[in-house]
Amino acid sequence: MAFYSYLSLRIPIAESSVGANSPSGFLQMIFLMLAMFVFFYLILYRPERKRRRLLEEMRSKMKPGDKVTAMGILGTVDTLKEKTVVIKMIDGSKIEFLSVAVTSVEPLEKSE
């Protein structure tokens, strides 16, 4: 019985002169949803898209002899294939990675 009387209490703070079905409440909800969409676009989606585009550009410019990091493994590009890259490590061993696993590329510097 005490639980039922607790549920039937009216809290004056929750009551307002503007009803939940009024146009003002609907506009506030739409504005909040729009603000959340803009926030997520500017803070999350746009920077990630830019970072992804830069990584794709960097990977497309890889050529044999470039120093690369793939999944934390350092080496130089030995062979490029369509979707994979063969990396030669300092001890001479070679490992084949998917090209999307390459996280950084340092171009081969030509001495002049």
PDB file of N, CA, C and O in Angstrom, residues 11-81:
ATOM      1  N   ILE A  11       4.744  15.434  -7.994  1.00  0.00           N
ATOM      2  CA  ILE A  11       5.933  16.234  -7.758  1.00  0.00           C
ATOM      3  C   ILE A  11       5.736  17.564  -8.480  1.00  0.00           C
ATOM      4  O   ILE A  11       5.626  17.588  -9.705  1.00  0.00           O
ATOM      5  N   PRO A  12       5.687  18.669  -7.759  1.00  0.00           N
ATOM      6  CA  PRO A  12       5.411  19.963  -8.379  1.00  0.00           C
ATOM      7  C   PRO A  12       6.481  20.388  -9.383  1.00  0.00           C
ATOM      8  O   PRO A  12       6.197  21.096 -10.321  1.00  0.00           O
ATOM      9  N   ILE A  13       7.728  19.941  -9.209  1.00  0.00           N
ATOM     10  CA  ILE A  13       8.802  20.329 -10.123  1.00  0.00           C
ATOM     11  C   ILE A  13       8.561  19.737 -11.509  1.00  0.00           C
ATOM     12  O   ILE A  13       8.843  20.353 -12.520  1.00  0.00           O
ATOM     13  N   ALA A  14       8.042  18.527 -11.578  1.00  0.00           N
ATOM     14  CA  ALA A  14       7.835  17.858 -12.852  1.00  0.00           C
ATOM     15  C   ALA A  14       6.669  18.466 -13.627  1.00  0.00           C
ATOM     16  O   ALA A  14       6.595  18.345 -14.838  1.00  0.00           O
ATOM     17  N   GLU A  15       5.754  19.098 -12.940  1.00  0.00           N
ATOM     18  CA  GLU A  15       4.617  19.710 -13.612  1.00  0.00           C
ATOM     19  C   GLU A  15       5.042  21.058 -14.172  1.00  0.00           C
ATOM     20  O   GLU A  15       5.777  21.807 -13.569  1.00  0.00           O
ATOM     21  N   SER A  16       4.566  21.355 -15.344  1.00  0.00           N
ATOM     22  CA  SER A  16       4.847  22.660 -15.924  1.00  0.00           C
ATOM     23  C   SER A  16       3.617  23.130 -16.674  1.00  0.00           C
ATOM     24  O   SER A  16       2.714  22.357 -16.956  1.00  0.00           O
ATOM     25  N   SER A  17       3.620  24.381 -17.022  1.00  0.00           N
ATOM     26  CA  SER A  17       2.484  24.919 -17.747  1.00  0.00           C
ATOM     27  C   SER A  17       2.489  24.467 -19.202  1.00  0.00           C
ATOM     28  O   SER A  17       1.492  24.529 -19.887  1.00  0.00           O
ATOM     29  N   VAL A  18       3.642  24.002 -19.708  1.00  0.00           N
ATOM     30  CA  VAL A  18       3.747  23.513 -21.079  1.00  0.00           C
ATOM     31  C   VAL A  18       3.569  22.002 -21.048  1.00  0.00           C
ATOM     32  O   VAL A  18       4.310  21.295 -20.393  1.00  0.00           O
ATOM     33  N   GLY A  19       2.594  21.494 -21.760  1.00  0.00           N
ATOM     34  CA  GLY A  19       2.333  20.062 -21.789  1.00  0.00           C
ATOM     35  C   GLY A  19       3.338  19.333 -22.670  1.00  0.00           C
ATOM     36  O   GLY A  19       4.037  19.930 -23.481  1.00  0.00           O
ATOM     37  N   ALA A  20       3.388  18.028 -22.532  1.00  0.00           N
ATOM     38  CA  ALA A  20       4.323  17.224 -23.312  1.00  0.00           C
ATOM     39  C   ALA A  20       3.936  17.181 -24.782  1.00  0.00           C
ATOM     40  O   ALA A  20       4.768  16.972 -25.639  1.00  0.00           O
ATOM     41  N   ASN A  21       2.660  17.376 -25.086  1.00  0.00           N
ATOM     42  CA  ASN A  21       2.199  17.308 -26.467  1.00  0.00           C
ATOM     43  C   ASN A  21       2.119  18.672 -27.136  1.00  0.00           C
ATOM     44  O   ASN A  21       1.611  18.791 -28.240  1.00  0.00           O
ATOM     45  N   SER A  22       2.614  19.692 -26.492  1.00  0.00           N
ATOM     46  CA  SER A  22       2.518  21.030 -27.066  1.00  0.00           C
ATOM     47  C   SER A  22       3.563  21.211 -28.167  1.00  0.00           C
ATOM     48  O   SER A  22       4.581  20.539 -28.184  1.00  0.00           O
ATOM     49  N   PRO A  23       3.339  22.138 -29.092  1.00  0.00           N
ATOM     50  CA  PRO A  23       4.309  22.389 -30.166  1.00  0.00           C
ATOM     51  C   PRO A  23       5.662  22.854 -29.638  1.00  0.00           C
ATOM     52  O   PRO A  23       6.692  22.550 -30.216  1.00  0.00           O
ATOM     53  N   SER A  24       5.669  23.562 -28.532  1.00  0.00           N
ATOM     54  CA  SER A  24       6.922  24.046 -27.958  1.00  0.00           C
ATOM     55  C   SER A  24       7.805  22.882 -27.509  1.00  0.00           C
ATOM     56  O   SER A  24       9.004  22.884 -27.743  1.00  0.00           O
ATOM     57  N   GLY A  25       7.229  21.885 -26.861  1.00  0.00           N
ATOM     58  CA  GLY A  25       7.984  20.713 -26.425  1.00  0.00           C
ATOM     59  C   GLY A  25       8.521  19.919 -27.601  1.00  0.00           C
ATOM     60  O   GLY A  25       9.642  19.412 -27.575  1.00  0.00           O
ATOM     61  N   PHE A  26       7.734  19.835 -28.667  1.00  0.00           N
ATOM     62  CA  PHE A  26       8.163  19.113 -29.872  1.00  0.00           C
ATOM     63  C   PHE A  26       9.327  19.834 -30.535  1.00  0.00           C
ATOM     64  O   PHE A  26      10.299  19.210 -30.960  1.00  0.00           O
ATOM     65  N   LEU A  27       9.269  21.152 -30.610  1.00  0.00           N
ATOM     66  CA  LEU A  27      10.354  21.925 -31.215  1.00  0.00           C
ATOM     67  C   LEU A  27      11.638  21.811 -30.405  1.00  0.00           C
ATOM     68  O   LEU A  27      12.726  21.744 -30.968  1.00  0.00           O
ATOM     69  N   GLN A  28      11.502  21.790 -29.087  1.00  0.00           N
ATOM     70  CA  GLN A  28      12.678  21.611 -28.241  1.00  0.00           C
ATOM     71  C   GLN A  28      13.328  20.258 -28.489  1.00  0.00           C
ATOM     72  O   GLN A  28      14.548  20.147 -28.565  1.00  0.00           O
ATOM     73  N   MET A  29      12.516  19.220 -28.638  1.00  0.00           N
ATOM     74  CA  MET A  29      13.044  17.891 -28.900  1.00  0.00           C
ATOM     75  C   MET A  29      13.751  17.848 -30.260  1.00  0.00           C
ATOM     76  O   MET A  29      14.842  17.300 -30.388  1.00  0.00           O
ATOM     77  N   ILE A  30      13.147  18.449 -31.274  1.00  0.00           N
ATOM     78  CA  ILE A  30      13.755  18.488 -32.605  1.00  0.00           C
ATOM     79  C   ILE A  30      15.073  19.253 -32.565  1.00  0.00           C
ATOM     80  O   ILE A  30      16.077  18.824 -33.141  1.00  0.00           O
ATOM     81  N   PHE A  31      15.098  20.386 -31.863  1.00  0.00           N
ATOM     82  CA  PHE A  31      16.322  21.174 -31.739  1.00  0.00           C
ATOM     83  C   PHE A  31      17.415  20.376 -31.036  1.00  0.00           C
ATOM     84  O   PHE A  31      18.579  20.394 -31.450  1.00  0.00           O
ATOM     85  N   LEU A  32      17.073  19.667 -29.976  1.00  0.00           N
ATOM     86  CA  LEU A  32      18.043  18.852 -29.255  1.00  0.00           C
ATOM     87  C   LEU A  32      18.593  17.737 -30.140  1.00  0.00           C
ATOM     88  O   LEU A  32      19.796  17.489 -30.160  1.00  0.00           O
ATOM     89  N   MET A  33      17.722  17.070 -30.892  1.00  0.00           N
ATOM     90  CA  MET A  33      18.173  16.004 -31.793  1.00  0.00           C
ATOM     91  C   MET A  33      19.093  16.569 -32.878  1.00  0.00           C
ATOM     92  O   MET A  33      20.101  15.960 -33.219  1.00  0.00           O
ATOM     93  N   LEU A  34      18.749  17.726 -33.408  1.00  0.00           N
ATOM     94  CA  LEU A  34      19.574  18.366 -34.431  1.00  0.00           C
ATOM     95  C   LEU A  34      20.936  18.765 -33.855  1.00  0.00           C
ATOM     96  O   LEU A  34      21.973  18.556 -34.495  1.00  0.00           O
ATOM     97  N   ALA A  35      20.942  19.300 -32.652  1.00  0.00           N
ATOM     98  CA  ALA A  35      22.197  19.676 -31.999  1.00  0.00           C
ATOM     99  C   ALA A  35      23.067  18.449 -31.752  1.00  0.00           C
ATOM    100  O   ALA A  35      24.292  18.496 -31.945  1.00  0.00           O
ATOM    101  N   MET A  36      22.467  17.329 -31.352  1.00  0.00           N
ATOM    102  CA  MET A  36      23.229  16.098 -31.143  1.00  0.00           C
ATOM    103  C   MET A  36      23.819  15.594 -32.463  1.00  0.00           C
ATOM    104  O   MET A  36      24.970  15.155 -32.509  1.00  0.00           O
ATOM    105  N   PHE A  37      23.046  15.659 -33.537  1.00  0.00           N
ATOM    106  CA  PHE A  37      23.531  15.230 -34.843  1.00  0.00           C
ATOM    107  C   PHE A  37      24.728  16.071 -35.281  1.00  0.00           C
ATOM    108  O   PHE A  37      25.747  15.536 -35.726  1.00  0.00           O
ATOM    109  N   VAL A  38      24.625  17.394 -35.139  1.00  0.00           N
ATOM    110  CA  VAL A  38      25.728  18.285 -35.516  1.00  0.00           C
ATOM    111  C   VAL A  38      26.953  18.006 -34.652  1.00  0.00           C
ATOM    112  O   VAL A  38      28.087  17.950 -35.156  1.00  0.00           O
ATOM    113  N   PHE A  39      26.763  17.789 -33.367  1.00  0.00           N
ATOM    114  CA  PHE A  39      27.871  17.478 -32.465  1.00  0.00           C
ATOM    115  C   PHE A  39      28.590  16.211 -32.903  1.00  0.00           C
ATOM    116  O   PHE A  39      29.813  16.199 -33.033  1.00  0.00           O
ATOM    117  N   PHE A  40      27.840  15.136 -33.139  1.00  0.00           N
ATOM    118  CA  PHE A  40      28.469  13.876 -33.533  1.00  0.00           C
ATOM    119  C   PHE A  40      29.157  13.996 -34.888  1.00  0.00           C
ATOM    120  O   PHE A  40      30.209  13.411 -35.113  1.00  0.00           O
ATOM    121  N   TYR A  41      28.572  14.771 -35.793  1.00  0.00           N
ATOM    122  CA  TYR A  41      29.199  14.938 -37.103  1.00  0.00           C
ATOM    123  C   TYR A  41      30.524  15.682 -36.973  1.00  0.00           C
ATOM    124  O   TYR A  41      31.537  15.260 -37.507  1.00  0.00           O
ATOM    125  N   LEU A  42      30.529  16.794 -36.246  1.00  0.00           N
ATOM    126  CA  LEU A  42      31.733  17.621 -36.148  1.00  0.00           C
ATOM    127  C   LEU A  42      32.810  17.019 -35.257  1.00  0.00           C
ATOM    128  O   LEU A  42      34.004  17.175 -35.526  1.00  0.00           O
ATOM    129  N   ILE A  43      32.427  16.336 -34.200  1.00  0.00           N
ATOM    130  CA  ILE A  43      33.399  15.825 -33.241  1.00  0.00           C
ATOM    131  C   ILE A  43      33.877  14.412 -33.588  1.00  0.00           C
ATOM    132  O   ILE A  43      35.046  14.089 -33.387  1.00  0.00           O
ATOM    133  N   LEU A  44      33.022  13.573 -34.124  1.00  0.00           N
ATOM    134  CA  LEU A  44      33.393  12.185 -34.354  1.00  0.00           C
ATOM    135  C   LEU A  44      33.586  11.822 -35.825  1.00  0.00           C
ATOM    136  O   LEU A  44      34.645  11.337 -36.217  1.00  0.00           O
ATOM    137  N   TYR A  45      32.582  12.035 -36.642  1.00  0.00           N
ATOM    138  CA  TYR A  45      32.592  11.518 -38.005  1.00  0.00           C
ATOM    139  C   TYR A  45      33.580  12.252 -38.920  1.00  0.00           C
ATOM    140  O   TYR A  45      34.367  11.624 -39.628  1.00  0.00           O
ATOM    141  N   ARG A  46      33.554  13.562 -38.910  1.00  0.00           N
ATOM    142  CA  ARG A  46      34.386  14.343 -39.830  1.00  0.00           C
ATOM    143  C   ARG A  46      35.884  14.141 -39.592  1.00  0.00           C
ATOM    144  O   ARG A  46      36.625  13.894 -40.544  1.00  0.00           O
ATOM    145  N   PRO A  47      36.397  14.222 -38.355  1.00  0.00           N
ATOM    146  CA  PRO A  47      37.836  13.982 -38.147  1.00  0.00           C
ATOM    147  C   PRO A  47      38.251  12.550 -38.508  1.00  0.00           C
ATOM    148  O   PRO A  47      39.337  12.338 -39.044  1.00  0.00           O
ATOM    149  N   GLU A  48      37.389  11.577 -38.225  1.00  0.00           N
ATOM    150  CA  GLU A  48      37.716  10.190 -38.565  1.00  0.00           C
ATOM    151  C   GLU A  48      37.780  10.008 -40.069  1.00  0.00           C
ATOM    152  O   GLU A  48      38.654   9.311 -40.597  1.00  0.00           O
ATOM    153  N   ARG A  49      36.881  10.634 -40.811  1.00  0.00           N
ATOM    154  CA  ARG A  49      36.891  10.546 -42.273  1.00  0.00           C
ATOM    155  C   ARG A  49      38.163  11.180 -42.829  1.00  0.00           C
ATOM    156  O   ARG A  49      38.786  10.644 -43.749  1.00  0.00           O
ATOM    157  N   LYS A  50      38.581  12.293 -42.260  1.00  0.00           N
ATOM    158  CA  LYS A  50      39.809  12.960 -42.697  1.00  0.00           C
ATOM    159  C   LYS A  50      41.034  12.083 -42.424  1.00  0.00           C
ATOM    160  O   LYS A  50      41.913  11.945 -43.272  1.00  0.00           O
ATOM    161  N   ARG A  51      41.076  11.482 -41.245  1.00  0.00           N
ATOM    162  CA  ARG A  51      42.200  10.607 -40.890  1.00  0.00           C
ATOM    163  C   ARG A  51      42.263   9.403 -41.821  1.00  0.00           C
ATOM    164  O   ARG A  51      43.330   9.016 -42.288  1.00  0.00           O
ATOM    165  N   ARG A  52      41.096   8.815 -42.120  1.00  0.00           N
ATOM    166  CA  ARG A  52      41.033   7.669 -43.020  1.00  0.00           C
ATOM    167  C   ARG A  52      41.506   8.023 -44.431  1.00  0.00           C
ATOM    168  O   ARG A  52      42.216   7.274 -45.081  1.00  0.00           O
ATOM    169  N   ARG A  53      41.093   9.200 -44.904  1.00  0.00           N
ATOM    170  CA  ARG A  53      41.491   9.659 -46.235  1.00  0.00           C
ATOM    171  C   ARG A  53      43.006   9.863 -46.309  1.00  0.00           C
ATOM    172  O   ARG A  53      43.649   9.482 -47.288  1.00  0.00           O
ATOM    173  N   LEU A  54      43.611  10.442 -45.262  1.00  0.00           N
ATOM    174  CA  LEU A  54      45.054  10.633 -45.235  1.00  0.00           C
ATOM    175  C   LEU A  54      45.801   9.305 -45.214  1.00  0.00           C
ATOM    176  O   LEU A  54      46.832   9.151 -45.877  1.00  0.00           O
ATOM    177  N   LEU A  55      45.289   8.327 -44.456  1.00  0.00           N
ATOM    178  CA  LEU A  55      45.912   7.002 -44.433  1.00  0.00           C
ATOM    179  C   LEU A  55      45.847   6.332 -45.800  1.00  0.00           C
ATOM    180  O   LEU A  55      46.827   5.728 -46.257  1.00  0.00           O
ATOM    181  N   GLU A  56      44.713   6.416 -46.469  1.00  0.00           N
ATOM    182  CA  GLU A  56      44.573   5.824 -47.803  1.00  0.00           C
ATOM    183  C   GLU A  56      45.528   6.478 -48.792  1.00  0.00           C
ATOM    184  O   GLU A  56      46.143   5.800 -49.612  1.00  0.00           O
ATOM    185  N   GLU A  57      45.665   7.784 -48.708  1.00  0.00           N
ATOM    186  CA  GLU A  57      46.586   8.497 -49.593  1.00  0.00           C
ATOM    187  C   GLU A  57      48.025   8.066 -49.329  1.00  0.00           C
ATOM    188  O   GLU A  57      48.794   7.838 -50.270  1.00  0.00           O
ATOM    189  N   MET A  58      48.385   7.937 -48.055  1.00  0.00           N
ATOM    190  CA  MET A  58      49.732   7.529 -47.677  1.00  0.00           C
ATOM    191  C   MET A  58      50.030   6.114 -48.182  1.00  0.00           C
ATOM    192  O   MET A  58      51.099   5.850 -48.720  1.00  0.00           O
ATOM    193  N   ARG A  59      49.054   5.207 -48.032  1.00  0.00           N
ATOM    194  CA  ARG A  59      49.259   3.828 -48.480  1.00  0.00           C
ATOM    195  C   ARG A  59      49.356   3.727 -49.990  1.00  0.00           C
ATOM    196  O   ARG A  59      50.072   2.880 -50.512  1.00  0.00           O
ATOM    197  N   SER A  60      48.631   4.568 -50.701  1.00  0.00           N
ATOM    198  CA  SER A  60      48.661   4.495 -52.159  1.00  0.00           C
ATOM    199  C   SER A  60      49.994   4.997 -52.720  1.00  0.00           C
ATOM    200  O   SER A  60      50.362   4.636 -53.835  1.00  0.00           O
ATOM    201  N   LYS A  61      50.723   5.803 -51.969  1.00  0.00           N
ATOM    202  CA  LYS A  61      52.004   6.334 -52.423  1.00  0.00           C
ATOM    203  C   LYS A  61      53.189   5.471 -51.997  1.00  0.00           C
ATOM    204  O   LYS A  61      54.334   5.853 -52.230  1.00  0.00           O
ATOM    205  N   MET A  62      52.931   4.312 -51.371  1.00  0.00           N
ATOM    206  CA  MET A  62      54.023   3.431 -50.955  1.00  0.00           C
ATOM    207  C   MET A  62      54.763   2.897 -52.172  1.00  0.00           C
ATOM    208  O   MET A  62      54.159   2.611 -53.199  1.00  0.00           O
ATOM    209  N   LYS A  63      56.069   2.743 -52.010  1.00  0.00           N
ATOM    210  CA  LYS A  63      56.873   2.129 -53.065  1.00  0.00           C
ATOM    211  C   LYS A  63      58.003   1.339 -52.410  1.00  0.00           C
ATOM    212  O   LYS A  63      58.307   1.550 -51.237  1.00  0.00           O
ATOM    213  N   PRO A  64      58.608   0.405 -53.125  1.00  0.00           N
ATOM    214  CA  PRO A  64      59.695  -0.395 -52.538  1.00  0.00           C
ATOM    215  C   PRO A  64      60.812   0.507 -52.009  1.00  0.00           C
ATOM    216  O   PRO A  64      61.207   1.488 -52.633  1.00  0.00           O
ATOM    217  N   GLY A  65      61.285   0.163 -50.820  1.00  0.00           N
ATOM    218  CA  GLY A  65      62.341   0.920 -50.160  1.00  0.00           C
ATOM    219  C   GLY A  65      61.835   1.858 -49.079  1.00  0.00           C
ATOM    220  O   GLY A  65      62.616   2.317 -48.247  1.00  0.00           O
ATOM    221  N   ASP A  66      60.546   2.165 -49.061  1.00  0.00           N
ATOM    222  CA  ASP A  66      59.988   3.032 -48.022  1.00  0.00           C
ATOM    223  C   ASP A  66      60.004   2.321 -46.678  1.00  0.00           C
ATOM    224  O   ASP A  66      59.788   1.116 -46.601  1.00  0.00           O
ATOM    225  N   LYS A  67      60.275   3.079 -45.624  1.00  0.00           N
ATOM    226  CA  LYS A  67      60.207   2.518 -44.275  1.00  0.00           C
ATOM    227  C   LYS A  67      58.756   2.590 -43.814  1.00  0.00           C
ATOM    228  O   LYS A  67      58.116   3.634 -43.918  1.00  0.00           O
ATOM    229  N   VAL A  68      58.242   1.481 -43.288  1.00  0.00           N
ATOM    230  CA  VAL A  68      56.842   1.417 -42.875  1.00  0.00           C
ATOM    231  C   VAL A  68      56.717   0.794 -41.494  1.00  0.00           C
ATOM    232  O   VAL A  68      57.616   0.105 -41.023  1.00  0.00           O
ATOM    233  N   THR A  69      55.569   1.052 -40.881  1.00  0.00           N
ATOM    234  CA  THR A  69      55.174   0.395 -39.645  1.00  0.00           C
ATOM    235  C   THR A  69      53.853  -0.290 -39.927  1.00  0.00           C
ATOM    236  O   THR A  69      52.901   0.343 -40.361  1.00  0.00           O
ATOM    237  N   ALA A  70      53.817  -1.602 -39.691  1.00  0.00           N
ATOM    238  CA  ALA A  70      52.593  -2.368 -39.884  1.00  0.00           C
ATOM    239  C   ALA A  70      52.342  -3.171 -38.620  1.00  0.00           C
ATOM    240  O   ALA A  70      53.126  -4.046 -38.279  1.00  0.00           O
ATOM    241  N   MET A  71      51.264  -2.837 -37.931  1.00  0.00           N
ATOM    242  CA  MET A  71      50.886  -3.521 -36.687  1.00  0.00           C
ATOM    243  C   MET A  71      52.028  -3.500 -35.668  1.00  0.00           C
ATOM    244  O   MET A  71      52.265  -4.461 -34.953  1.00  0.00           O
ATOM    245  N   GLY A  72      52.792  -2.414 -35.629  1.00  0.00           N
ATOM    246  CA  GLY A  72      53.878  -2.269 -34.672  1.00  0.00           C
ATOM    247  C   GLY A  72      55.187  -2.875 -35.130  1.00  0.00           C
ATOM    248  O   GLY A  72      56.176  -2.817 -34.407  1.00  0.00           O
ATOM    249  N   ILE A  73      55.233  -3.455 -36.305  1.00  0.00           N
ATOM    250  CA  ILE A  73      56.446  -4.065 -36.835  1.00  0.00           C
ATOM    251  C   ILE A  73      57.087  -3.095 -37.823  1.00  0.00           C
ATOM    252  O   ILE A  73      56.443  -2.636 -38.756  1.00  0.00           O
ATOM    253  N   LEU A  74      58.364  -2.798 -37.593  1.00  0.00           N
ATOM    254  CA  LEU A  74      59.087  -1.869 -38.450  1.00  0.00           C
ATOM    255  C   LEU A  74      59.821  -2.621 -39.543  1.00  0.00           C
ATOM    256  O   LEU A  74      60.342  -3.712 -39.317  1.00  0.00           O
ATOM    257  N   GLY A  75      59.881  -2.029 -40.723  1.00  0.00           N
ATOM    258  CA  GLY A  75      60.612  -2.640 -41.819  1.00  0.00           C
ATOM    259  C   GLY A  75      60.579  -1.763 -43.047  1.00  0.00           C
ATOM    260  O   GLY A  75      60.084  -0.632 -43.024  1.00  0.00           O
ATOM    261  N   THR A  76      61.116  -2.292 -44.134  1.00  0.00           N
ATOM    262  CA  THR A  76      61.089  -1.573 -45.401  1.00  0.00           C
ATOM    263  C   THR A  76      60.253  -2.367 -46.394  1.00  0.00           C
ATOM    264  O   THR A  76      60.222  -3.604 -46.349  1.00  0.00           O
ATOM    265  N   VAL A  77      59.612  -1.649 -47.300  1.00  0.00           N
ATOM    266  CA  VAL A  77      58.771  -2.302 -48.302  1.00  0.00           C
ATOM    267  C   VAL A  77      59.676  -3.029 -49.285  1.00  0.00           C
ATOM    268  O   VAL A  77      60.593  -2.447 -49.869  1.00  0.00           O
ATOM    269  N   ASP A  78      59.440  -4.317 -49.456  1.00  0.00           N
ATOM    270  CA  ASP A  78      60.203  -5.121 -50.405  1.00  0.00           C
ATOM    271  C   ASP A  78      59.431  -5.289 -51.708  1.00  0.00           C
ATOM    272  O   ASP A  78      59.955  -5.059 -52.779  1.00  0.00           O
ATOM    273  N   THR A  79      58.153  -5.688 -51.581  1.00  0.00           N
ATOM    274  CA  THR A  79      57.314  -5.927 -52.749  1.00  0.00           C
ATOM    275  C   THR A  79      55.906  -5.419 -52.473  1.00  0.00           C
ATOM    276  O   THR A  79      55.378  -5.607 -51.383  1.00  0.00           O
ATOM    277  N   LEU A  80      55.317  -4.812 -53.488  1.00  0.00           N
ATOM    278  CA  LEU A  80      53.920  -4.384 -53.401  1.00  0.00           C
ATOM    279  C   LEU A  80      53.084  -5.259 -54.316  1.00  0.00           C
ATOM    280  O   LEU A  80      53.435  -5.490 -55.464  1.00  0.00           O
ATOM    281  N   LYS A  81      51.984  -5.763 -53.782  1.00  0.00           N
ATOM    282  CA  LYS A  81      51.035  -6.529 -54.574  1.00  0.00           C
ATOM    283  C   LYS A  81      49.718  -5.764 -54.577  1.00  0.00           C
ATOM    284  O   LYS A  81      49.639  -4.652 -54.050  1.00  0.00           O
TER     285      LYS A  81
END
